[in-house]
């Protein structure tokens, strides 16, 4: 009896590990106390591994956004602010991306109360819904390109910018799919999927940019900002598709063969959309208010002229790109583990309790991942914020761009922008 039981457990262990999904994703729904989960000996190792994957997945897009701005500046420095319309499209799309995907941490990340089949069904529902919303937004951006350019591009370059916006409009579709897949797979303890998406996007972008728009491009054509937009769109769509296919193959199809779901289905349903919508509504409203205020600020900066519009765009590329990579990685990692611990706590008290009472010890245990991320972020960000980031902005625009961006007027604008951010 004993050896037979041991062999059975070994087989189950090998089967579960081959999916590389969750440690407890063998379909069991046993109760798990949050304090036990927080004190697990594998916690630190799992946290570090997730943080490493998340850092790698964020640093590649940030590095590309910096390089692409330098290449566009070599094509025509006055068109740098045109490329920022891609960022502002992303700000609008972020409102959608911070709605349902934010619910993934507490809903899909609840591995204690939900089976693997249920969590995969929620993931499929999230991806399908976000793809539909992204497609609708892409059509809207393409149709409203002239009005969008009027608000966020200086007057002298709006003609080119309208074409740029129409091309990059469908990055809204790729963005919503990418964020849905990334959020859901991180909640499923699969940070390798977002890493695959970022790696594919970075590799294809770099290769095509080197061949088509870089100073040492192949062929006799003259690179333009529209070439860069077409490359950006195609790479975003391909990487989002690659990440989705990889997830469906690695998680859904393999898991369905290894784990016996029985009568449980992992198909998307409208009922599961309501499950995601309830917690996602609050983050959607908060994101809408915050991003509308930000776009109002950007529109006013653009109205000040091309110099300030360019300065603001490059500043944000650095500040919310390379400098913020550790913070973004820490945020995603802490959200994943906090969601797991909250799910374990909810399972321990019963999911029928709508207004749970949490003692201070359990609350601190649930908040442990967020506390660790906060300490690490402060250690990194405080020294960097003092000097480094706005000097990097000044270097990029005042010393690298030779087309007049080293003039006293532009330096004054850039210094003012950096000091304003402080």
CSV table of C-alpha atoms in Angstrom, one decimal:
chain,number,residue,atom,x,y,z
A,1,UNK,CA,0.0,0.0,0.0
A,2,UNK,CA,2.7,2.4,1.0
A,3,UNK,CA,5.0,2.0,-2.1
A,4,UNK,CA,2.0,2.0,-4.4
A,5,UNK,CA,0.8,5.3,-2.9
A,6,UNK,CA,4.3,6.8,-3.1
A,7,UNK,CA,4.6,5.9,-6.8
A,8,UNK,CA,1.2,7.4,-7.5
A,9,UNK,CA,2.2,10.7,-5.8
A,10,UNK,CA,5.4,10.8,-7.8
A,11,UNK,CA,3.5,10.4,-11.0
A,12,UNK,CA,1.1,13.2,-10.1
A,13,UNK,CA,4.1,15.4,-9.1
A,14,UNK,CA,5.8,14.8,-12.5
A,15,UNK,CA,2.6,15.5,-14.3
A,16,UNK,CA,1.9,18.7,-12.5
A,17,UNK,CA,5.4,20.0,-12.8
A,18,UNK,CA,5.5,19.4,-16.6
A,19,UNK,CA,2.8,22.0,-17.0
A,20,UNK,CA,4.8,24.6,-15.0
A,21,UNK,CA,1.6,26.2,-14.0
A,22,UNK,CA,0.9,26.4,-10.2
A,23,UNK,CA,2.2,24.2,-7.5
A,24,UNK,CA,-1.3,23.5,-6.3
A,25,UNK,CA,-2.9,23.3,-9.7
A,26,UNK,CA,-3.7,19.6,-9.6
A,27,UNK,CA,-7.4,20.5,-9.3
A,28,UNK,CA,-7.5,20.3,-5.5
A,29,UNK,CA,-9.5,23.0,-3.7
A,30,UNK,CA,-8.3,22.3,-0.2
A,31,UNK,CA,-8.2,25.2,2.3
A,32,UNK,CA,-4.9,27.1,2.6
A,33,UNK,CA,-4.3,29.7,5.3
A,34,UNK,CA,-2.7,33.0,4.2
A,35,UNK,CA,-0.1,32.8,6.9
A,36,UNK,CA,0.9,29.4,5.9
A,37,UNK,CA,1.2,30.5,2.3
A,38,UNK,CA,3.3,33.5,3.3
A,39,UNK,CA,5.7,31.4,5.5
A,40,UNK,CA,6.2,28.7,2.8
A,41,UNK,CA,9.9,28.0,2.4
A,42,UNK,CA,9.5,28.4,-1.4
A,43,UNK,CA,8.1,31.9,-1.1
A,44,UNK,CA,11.4,33.8,-1.4
A,45,UNK,CA,12.6,31.6,-4.3
A,46,UNK,CA,9.3,32.0,-6.2
A,47,UNK,CA,9.1,35.7,-5.6
A,48,UNK,CA,12.7,36.2,-6.9
A,49,UNK,CA,12.1,34.1,-9.9
A,50,UNK,CA,8.9,36.0,-10.8
A,51,UNK,CA,10.7,39.3,-10.3
A,52,UNK,CA,13.5,38.3,-12.6
A,53,UNK,CA,11.1,37.3,-15.4
A,54,UNK,CA,9.0,40.4,-14.9
A,55,UNK,CA,12.1,42.7,-15.0
A,56,UNK,CA,13.3,41.0,-18.2
A,57,UNK,CA,9.9,41.4,-19.8
A,58,UNK,CA,9.7,45.1,-19.0
A,59,UNK,CA,13.2,46.2,-19.8
A,60,UNK,CA,13.1,45.1,-23.5
A,61,UNK,CA,10.2,47.3,-24.6
A,62,UNK,CA,11.7,50.2,-22.6
A,63,UNK,CA,15.1,49.8,-24.3
A,64,UNK,CA,13.4,49.7,-27.7
A,65,UNK,CA,11.4,52.8,-27.1
A,66,UNK,CA,14.6,54.7,-26.3
A,67,UNK,CA,16.4,53.4,-29.4
A,68,UNK,CA,13.5,54.0,-31.7
A,69,UNK,CA,13.3,57.7,-30.6
A,70,UNK,CA,17.0,58.1,-31.5
A,71,UNK,CA,16.5,56.6,-34.9
A,72,UNK,CA,13.5,58.8,-35.6
A,73,UNK,CA,15.5,61.8,-34.5
A,74,UNK,CA,18.1,60.9,-37.1
A,75,UNK,CA,15.4,60.7,-39.8
A,76,UNK,CA,13.8,64.1,-38.8
A,77,UNK,CA,14.2,65.6,-35.3
A,78,UNK,CA,11.0,67.6,-35.8
A,79,UNK,CA,9.0,64.3,-36.0
A,80,UNK,CA,10.0,63.0,-32.6
A,81,UNK,CA,6.8,64.4,-31.2
A,82,UNK,CA,4.8,62.6,-33.9
A,83,UNK,CA,6.0,59.2,-32.5
A,84,UNK,CA,4.6,60.3,-29.1
A,85,UNK,CA,1.1,59.9,-30.5
A,86,UNK,CA,1.7,56.1,-30.2
A,87,UNK,CA,2.3,56.7,-26.4
A,88,UNK,CA,-0.9,58.8,-26.1
A,89,UNK,CA,-2.9,56.1,-27.9
A,90,UNK,CA,-1.5,53.8,-25.3
A,91,UNK,CA,-2.7,56.1,-22.5
A,92,UNK,CA,-6.3,55.9,-23.8
A,93,UNK,CA,-6.0,52.1,-24.2
A,94,UNK,CA,-4.6,51.9,-20.6
A,95,UNK,CA,-8.1,52.8,-19.3
A,96,UNK,CA,-9.3,49.5,-20.8
A,97,UNK,CA,-6.2,47.7,-19.7
A,98,UNK,CA,-6.7,48.7,-16.1
A,99,UNK,CA,-10.2,47.5,-15.9
A,100,UNK,CA,-10.8,43.8,-16.4
A,101,UNK,CA,-7.1,42.8,-16.4
A,102,UNK,CA,-6.6,44.3,-12.9
A,103,UNK,CA,-9.2,41.9,-11.6
A,104,UNK,CA,-7.0,39.0,-12.7
A,105,UNK,CA,-4.9,39.2,-9.5
A,106,UNK,CA,-7.8,38.5,-7.1
A,107,UNK,CA,-10.0,36.4,-9.4
A,108,UNK,CA,-7.6,34.3,-11.6
A,109,UNK,CA,-4.9,34.5,-9.0
A,110,UNK,CA,-7.2,32.8,-6.4
A,111,UNK,CA,-5.7,29.3,-6.7
A,112,UNK,CA,-7.1,28.3,-3.3
A,113,UNK,CA,-10.8,28.7,-4.0
A,114,UNK,CA,-10.8,28.0,-7.8
A,115,UNK,CA,-9.8,25.0,-9.8
A,116,UNK,CA,-7.4,25.2,-12.7
A,117,UNK,CA,-10.3,24.7,-15.2
A,118,UNK,CA,-12.2,27.6,-13.7
A,119,UNK,CA,-9.1,29.9,-13.7
A,120,UNK,CA,-8.4,29.0,-17.4
A,121,UNK,CA,-12.0,29.7,-18.3
A,122,UNK,CA,-11.7,33.1,-16.7
A,123,UNK,CA,-8.4,33.7,-18.5
A,124,UNK,CA,-10.0,32.8,-21.9
A,125,UNK,CA,-13.0,35.1,-21.1
A,126,UNK,CA,-10.6,38.0,-20.3
A,127,UNK,CA,-8.5,37.6,-23.5
A,128,UNK,CA,-11.6,37.3,-25.7
A,129,UNK,CA,-13.3,40.4,-24.2
A,130,UNK,CA,-10.1,42.5,-24.3
A,131,UNK,CA,-9.5,41.6,-27.9
A,132,UNK,CA,-13.0,42.7,-28.8
A,133,UNK,CA,-12.6,46.0,-26.9
A,134,UNK,CA,-9.2,46.6,-28.5
A,135,UNK,CA,-10.6,46.1,-32.0
A,136,UNK,CA,-13.4,48.6,-31.4
A,137,UNK,CA,-10.9,51.1,-30.1
A,138,UNK,CA,-8.6,50.6,-33.0
A,139,UNK,CA,-11.4,51.4,-35.5
A,140,UNK,CA,-12.2,54.5,-33.4
A,141,UNK,CA,-8.6,55.8,-33.4
A,142,UNK,CA,-8.3,55.3,-37.1
A,143,UNK,CA,-11.5,57.2,-37.8
A,144,UNK,CA,-10.7,60.0,-35.4
A,145,UNK,CA,-7.0,60.4,-36.5
A,146,UNK,CA,-7.3,64.1,-37.6
A,147,UNK,CA,-9.0,65.1,-34.3
A,148,UNK,CA,-6.4,63.2,-32.3
A,149,UNK,CA,-3.5,64.8,-34.1
A,150,UNK,CA,-5.0,68.2,-33.6
A,151,UNK,CA,-5.0,67.7,-29.8
A,152,UNK,CA,-1.6,66.0,-29.4
A,153,UNK,CA,0.7,67.1,-32.2
A,154,UNK,CA,2.1,70.5,-32.9
A,155,UNK,CA,0.5,72.2,-35.9
A,156,UNK,CA,3.5,72.2,-38.3
A,157,UNK,CA,3.7,68.3,-38.5
A,158,UNK,CA,0.0,67.3,-38.3
A,159,UNK,CA,-0.3,66.1,-41.9
A,160,UNK,CA,2.3,63.4,-41.4
A,161,UNK,CA,1.0,62.6,-38.0
A,162,UNK,CA,-2.5,61.8,-39.2
A,163,UNK,CA,-1.0,59.0,-41.4
A,164,UNK,CA,1.1,57.9,-38.4
A,165,UNK,CA,-1.9,57.7,-36.1
A,166,UNK,CA,-4.0,55.7,-38.7
A,167,UNK,CA,-1.2,53.1,-39.0
A,168,UNK,CA,-0.5,52.8,-35.2
A,169,UNK,CA,-4.2,52.8,-34.3
A,170,UNK,CA,-4.4,49.1,-34.4
A,171,UNK,CA,-1.7,48.8,-31.8
A,172,UNK,CA,-4.7,49.3,-29.5
A,173,UNK,CA,-5.8,45.7,-30.4
A,174,UNK,CA,-2.3,44.3,-29.8
A,175,UNK,CA,-2.0,46.2,-26.5
A,176,UNK,CA,-5.3,44.9,-25.1
A,177,UNK,CA,-4.5,41.3,-26.0
A,178,UNK,CA,-1.0,41.5,-24.7
A,179,UNK,CA,-2.0,43.0,-21.4
A,180,UNK,CA,-4.8,40.5,-21.0
A,181,UNK,CA,-2.5,37.6,-21.7
A,182,UNK,CA,0.3,39.0,-19.5
A,183,UNK,CA,-1.9,39.8,-16.5
A,184,UNK,CA,-3.7,36.4,-16.6
A,185,UNK,CA,-0.5,34.4,-17.0
A,186,UNK,CA,1.2,36.2,-14.2
A,187,UNK,CA,-1.8,35.4,-12.0
A,188,UNK,CA,-1.3,31.8,-13.1
A,189,UNK,CA,2.3,32.0,-12.0
A,190,UNK,CA,3.5,31.9,-15.6
A,191,UNK,CA,5.7,35.0,-16.0
A,192,UNK,CA,7.5,33.3,-18.8
A,193,UNK,CA,4.6,34.1,-21.2
A,194,UNK,CA,5.0,37.9,-20.9
A,195,UNK,CA,8.7,37.4,-21.3
A,196,UNK,CA,8.1,35.5,-24.5
A,197,UNK,CA,5.9,38.3,-25.8
A,198,UNK,CA,8.5,41.0,-24.9
A,199,UNK,CA,11.4,39.0,-26.4
A,200,UNK,CA,9.6,38.4,-29.6
A,201,UNK,CA,8.5,42.0,-30.0
A,202,UNK,CA,12.0,43.3,-29.1
A,203,UNK,CA,13.9,40.9,-31.4
A,204,UNK,CA,11.6,41.5,-34.5
A,205,UNK,CA,11.5,45.3,-33.9
A,206,UNK,CA,15.3,45.6,-33.7
A,207,UNK,CA,15.9,43.4,-36.7
A,208,UNK,CA,13.4,45.3,-38.9
A,209,UNK,CA,14.5,48.7,-37.7
A,210,UNK,CA,18.1,47.9,-38.4
A,211,UNK,CA,17.1,46.7,-41.9
A,212,UNK,CA,14.7,49.5,-42.8
A,213,UNK,CA,14.9,52.7,-40.7
A,214,UNK,CA,18.3,52.7,-39.1
A,215,UNK,CA,21.2,54.9,-40.4
A,216,UNK,CA,22.8,51.8,-42.0
A,217,UNK,CA,19.6,50.3,-43.4
A,218,UNK,CA,19.5,47.9,-46.4
A,219,UNK,CA,18.6,49.3,-49.8
A,220,UNK,CA,18.4,52.7,-51.4
A,221,UNK,CA,15.1,53.9,-50.0
A,222,UNK,CA,14.8,56.9,-47.7
A,223,UNK,CA,13.6,55.9,-44.2
A,224,UNK,CA,10.6,57.7,-42.9
A,225,UNK,CA,8.6,57.9,-39.7
A,226,UNK,CA,5.8,55.9,-41.5
A,227,UNK,CA,8.2,53.0,-42.0
A,228,UNK,CA,8.8,53.0,-38.3
A,229,UNK,CA,5.0,53.1,-37.6
A,230,UNK,CA,4.4,50.1,-39.9
A,231,UNK,CA,7.2,48.1,-38.2
A,232,UNK,CA,5.8,49.0,-34.8
A,233,UNK,CA,2.3,47.8,-35.7
A,234,UNK,CA,3.4,44.6,-37.4
A,235,UNK,CA,5.7,43.6,-34.5
A,236,UNK,CA,3.1,44.4,-31.8
A,237,UNK,CA,0.5,42.3,-33.6
A,238,UNK,CA,2.9,39.4,-34.2
A,239,UNK,CA,4.2,39.4,-30.6
A,240,UNK,CA,0.7,39.5,-29.1
A,241,UNK,CA,-0.4,36.6,-31.4
A,242,UNK,CA,2.7,34.7,-30.5
A,243,UNK,CA,2.1,35.1,-26.8
A,244,UNK,CA,-1.5,34.1,-27.1
A,245,UNK,CA,-0.7,31.0,-29.1
A,246,UNK,CA,2.1,30.1,-26.7
A,247,UNK,CA,-0.2,30.5,-23.7
A,248,UNK,CA,-3.0,28.4,-25.3
A,249,UNK,CA,-0.6,25.6,-26.2
A,250,UNK,CA,1.5,25.6,-23.0
A,251,UNK,CA,-1.2,26.3,-20.4
A,252,UNK,CA,-4.6,25.4,-21.8
A,253,UNK,CA,-4.0,22.5,-24.1
A,254,UNK,CA,-1.2,20.8,-22.2
A,255,UNK,CA,-3.0,21.3,-18.9
A,256,UNK,CA,-6.3,19.9,-20.1
A,257,UNK,CA,-4.5,16.7,-21.1
A,258,UNK,CA,-2.5,16.4,-17.9
A,259,UNK,CA,-5.1,17.5,-15.4
A,260,UNK,CA,-8.4,15.6,-15.4
A,261,UNK,CA,-11.0,18.4,-15.6
A,262,UNK,CA,-13.8,15.9,-15.9
A,263,UNK,CA,-17.1,17.8,-16.6
A,264,UNK,CA,-15.5,21.2,-16.0
A,265,UNK,CA,-15.0,23.4,-19.0
A,266,UNK,CA,-12.4,26.1,-19.6
A,267,UNK,CA,-14.5,27.9,-22.3
A,268,UNK,CA,-15.3,31.6,-22.0
A,269,UNK,CA,-18.8,32.5,-20.9
A,270,UNK,CA,-20.8,35.7,-20.3
A,271,UNK,CA,-21.2,34.7,-16.6
A,272,UNK,CA,-17.5,34.7,-16.1
A,273,UNK,CA,-17.3,38.2,-17.6
A,274,UNK,CA,-19.5,39.4,-14.8
A,275,UNK,CA,-17.2,37.8,-12.3
A,276,UNK,CA,-14.3,39.8,-13.7
A,277,UNK,CA,-16.3,43.0,-14.2
A,278,UNK,CA,-17.3,43.5,-10.5
A,279,UNK,CA,-13.8,44.1,-9.1
A,280,UNK,CA,-12.6,45.5,-12.4
A,281,UNK,CA,-15.1,48.4,-12.4
A,282,UNK,CA,-13.4,50.3,-9.6
A,283,UNK,CA,-9.9,50.2,-11.2
A,284,UNK,CA,-11.5,51.1,-14.6
A,285,UNK,CA,-13.1,54.3,-13.1
A,286,UNK,CA,-9.9,55.3,-11.3
A,287,UNK,CA,-7.8,54.8,-14.4
A,288,UNK,CA,-10.3,56.8,-16.5
A,289,UNK,CA,-10.1,59.8,-14.2
A,290,UNK,CA,-6.3,59.6,-13.9
A,291,UNK,CA,-5.6,59.2,-17.6
A,292,UNK,CA,-8.1,61.9,-18.7
A,293,UNK,CA,-6.4,64.4,-16.5
A,294,UNK,CA,-3.0,63.3,-17.9
A,295,UNK,CA,-4.1,63.7,-21.5
A,296,UNK,CA,-5.5,67.2,-20.6
A,297,UNK,CA,-2.0,68.0,-19.3
A,298,UNK,CA,-0.4,66.7,-22.4
A,299,UNK,CA,-2.7,68.7,-24.7
A,300,UNK,CA,-1.8,71.9,-22.9
A,301,UNK,CA,1.9,71.1,-23.2
A,302,UNK,CA,1.6,70.4,-26.9
A,303,UNK,CA,-0.2,73.8,-27.3
A,304,UNK,CA,3.1,75.4,-26.1
A,305,UNK,CA,4.9,74.3,-29.2
A,306,UNK,CA,7.1,71.7,-30.7
A,307,UNK,CA,10.0,72.2,-28.3
A,308,UNK,CA,8.0,71.5,-25.2
A,309,UNK,CA,6.1,68.7,-26.9
A,310,UNK,CA,9.3,67.0,-27.9
A,311,UNK,CA,10.8,67.5,-24.4
A,312,UNK,CA,7.8,66.1,-22.7
A,313,UNK,CA,7.8,63.0,-25.0
A,314,UNK,CA,11.4,62.2,-24.5
A,315,UNK,CA,11.2,62.8,-20.8
A,316,UNK,CA,8.4,60.3,-20.5
A,317,UNK,CA,10.3,57.8,-22.6
A,318,UNK,CA,13.1,57.8,-20.1
A,319,UNK,CA,11.1,58.3,-16.9
A,320,UNK,CA,8.4,55.8,-17.6
A,321,UNK,CA,10.7,53.5,-19.6
A,322,UNK,CA,14.2,52.5,-18.4
A,323,UNK,CA,14.0,54.3,-15.0
A,324,UNK,CA,10.6,52.7,-14.0
A,325,UNK,CA,11.4,49.2,-15.2
A,326,UNK,CA,12.2,47.9,-11.6
A,327,UNK,CA,9.1,49.5,-10.2
A,328,UNK,CA,6.9,48.0,-12.9
A,329,UNK,CA,8.4,44.6,-12.3
A,330,UNK,CA,8.0,44.9,-8.6
A,331,UNK,CA,4.4,46.0,-9.0
A,332,UNK,CA,3.4,43.0,-11.1
A,333,UNK,CA,5.2,40.6,-8.8
A,334,UNK,CA,3.6,41.9,-5.7
A,335,UNK,CA,0.2,41.8,-7.3
A,336,UNK,CA,0.6,38.2,-8.2
A,337,UNK,CA,1.6,37.0,-4.7
A,338,UNK,CA,-0.8,39.3,-2.9
A,339,UNK,CA,-3.6,37.8,-5.0
A,340,UNK,CA,-2.5,34.3,-4.1
A,341,UNK,CA,-2.5,35.1,-0.4
A,342,UNK,CA,-5.8,36.9,-0.5
A,343,UNK,CA,-7.4,33.9,-2.3
A,344,UNK,CA,-5.9,31.5,0.4
A,345,UNK,CA,-7.4,33.7,3.2
A,346,UNK,CA,-10.8,33.8,1.5
A,347,UNK,CA,-10.8,30.1,1.1
A,348,UNK,CA,-9.9,29.6,4.7
A,349,UNK,CA,-12.9,31.6,6.0
A,350,UNK,CA,-15.3,30.5,3.3
A,351,UNK,CA,-16.2,32.3,0.0
A,352,UNK,CA,-19.8,32.9,1.2
A,353,UNK,CA,-18.6,35.5,3.7
A,354,UNK,CA,-19.1,38.8,1.8
A,355,UNK,CA,-17.6,41.1,4.5
A,356,UNK,CA,-14.7,39.2,6.0
A,357,UNK,CA,-13.0,40.5,9.2
A,358,UNK,CA,-9.2,40.3,9.0
A,359,UNK,CA,-7.0,40.4,12.1
A,360,UNK,CA,-3.8,42.5,11.9
A,361,UNK,CA,-1.5,39.5,11.8
A,362,UNK,CA,-3.3,38.0,8.8
A,363,UNK,CA,-3.5,41.4,7.1
A,364,UNK,CA,0.3,41.9,7.4
A,365,UNK,CA,0.9,38.4,6.1
A,366,UNK,CA,-1.3,39.2,3.0
A,367,UNK,CA,0.5,42.5,2.5
A,368,UNK,CA,4.0,40.9,2.8
A,369,UNK,CA,4.7,40.8,-1.0
A,370,UNK,CA,3.6,44.5,-1.4
A,371,UNK,CA,5.8,45.5,1.6
A,372,UNK,CA,8.8,43.7,0.2
A,373,UNK,CA,8.3,45.4,-3.2
A,374,UNK,CA,7.9,48.8,-1.6
A,375,UNK,CA,11.2,48.5,0.2
A,376,UNK,CA,13.1,47.4,-2.9
A,377,UNK,CA,11.5,50.2,-5.0
A,378,UNK,CA,12.5,52.9,-2.5
A,379,UNK,CA,16.0,51.6,-2.3
A,380,UNK,CA,16.3,51.8,-6.1
A,381,UNK,CA,14.2,54.9,-7.0
A,382,UNK,CA,15.2,57.5,-4.4
A,383,UNK,CA,18.8,57.7,-5.5
A,384,UNK,CA,17.9,57.6,-9.1
A,385,UNK,CA,15.2,60.3,-8.9
A,386,UNK,CA,17.6,62.8,-7.4
A,387,UNK,CA,19.8,63.3,-10.4
A,388,UNK,CA,19.9,60.6,-13.1
A,389,UNK,CA,16.8,60.6,-15.1
A,390,UNK,CA,16.4,64.3,-16.2
A,391,UNK,CA,20.2,64.5,-17.0
A,392,UNK,CA,19.6,61.5,-19.3
A,393,UNK,CA,16.8,63.4,-21.0
A,394,UNK,CA,19.1,66.4,-21.4
A,395,UNK,CA,21.8,64.2,-22.9
A,396,UNK,CA,19.5,62.6,-25.4
A,397,UNK,CA,18.0,65.8,-26.7
A,398,UNK,CA,20.8,68.4,-26.2
A,399,UNK,CA,23.8,66.3,-27.2
A,400,UNK,CA,22.6,63.5,-29.4
A,401,UNK,CA,20.2,65.5,-31.7
A,402,UNK,CA,22.1,67.7,-33.9
A,403,UNK,CA,19.2,69.4,-35.6
A,404,UNK,CA,18.9,72.5,-33.4
A,405,UNK,CA,18.0,70.7,-30.2
A,406,UNK,CA,21.2,71.9,-28.5
A,407,UNK,CA,20.2,75.6,-28.7
A,408,UNK,CA,19.8,77.6,-25.5
A,409,UNK,CA,16.1,77.9,-25.9
A,410,UNK,CA,15.6,74.1,-26.1
A,411,UNK,CA,18.0,73.5,-23.2
A,412,UNK,CA,15.9,75.9,-21.1
A,413,UNK,CA,12.7,74.1,-22.1
A,414,UNK,CA,14.2,70.7,-21.2
A,415,UNK,CA,15.6,71.9,-17.9
A,416,UNK,CA,12.2,73.4,-17.0
A,417,UNK,CA,10.5,70.1,-17.9
A,418,UNK,CA,12.8,68.1,-15.7
A,419,UNK,CA,12.5,70.4,-12.8
A,420,UNK,CA,8.7,70.4,-13.2
A,421,UNK,CA,8.7,66.6,-12.9
A,422,UNK,CA,10.4,66.9,-9.5
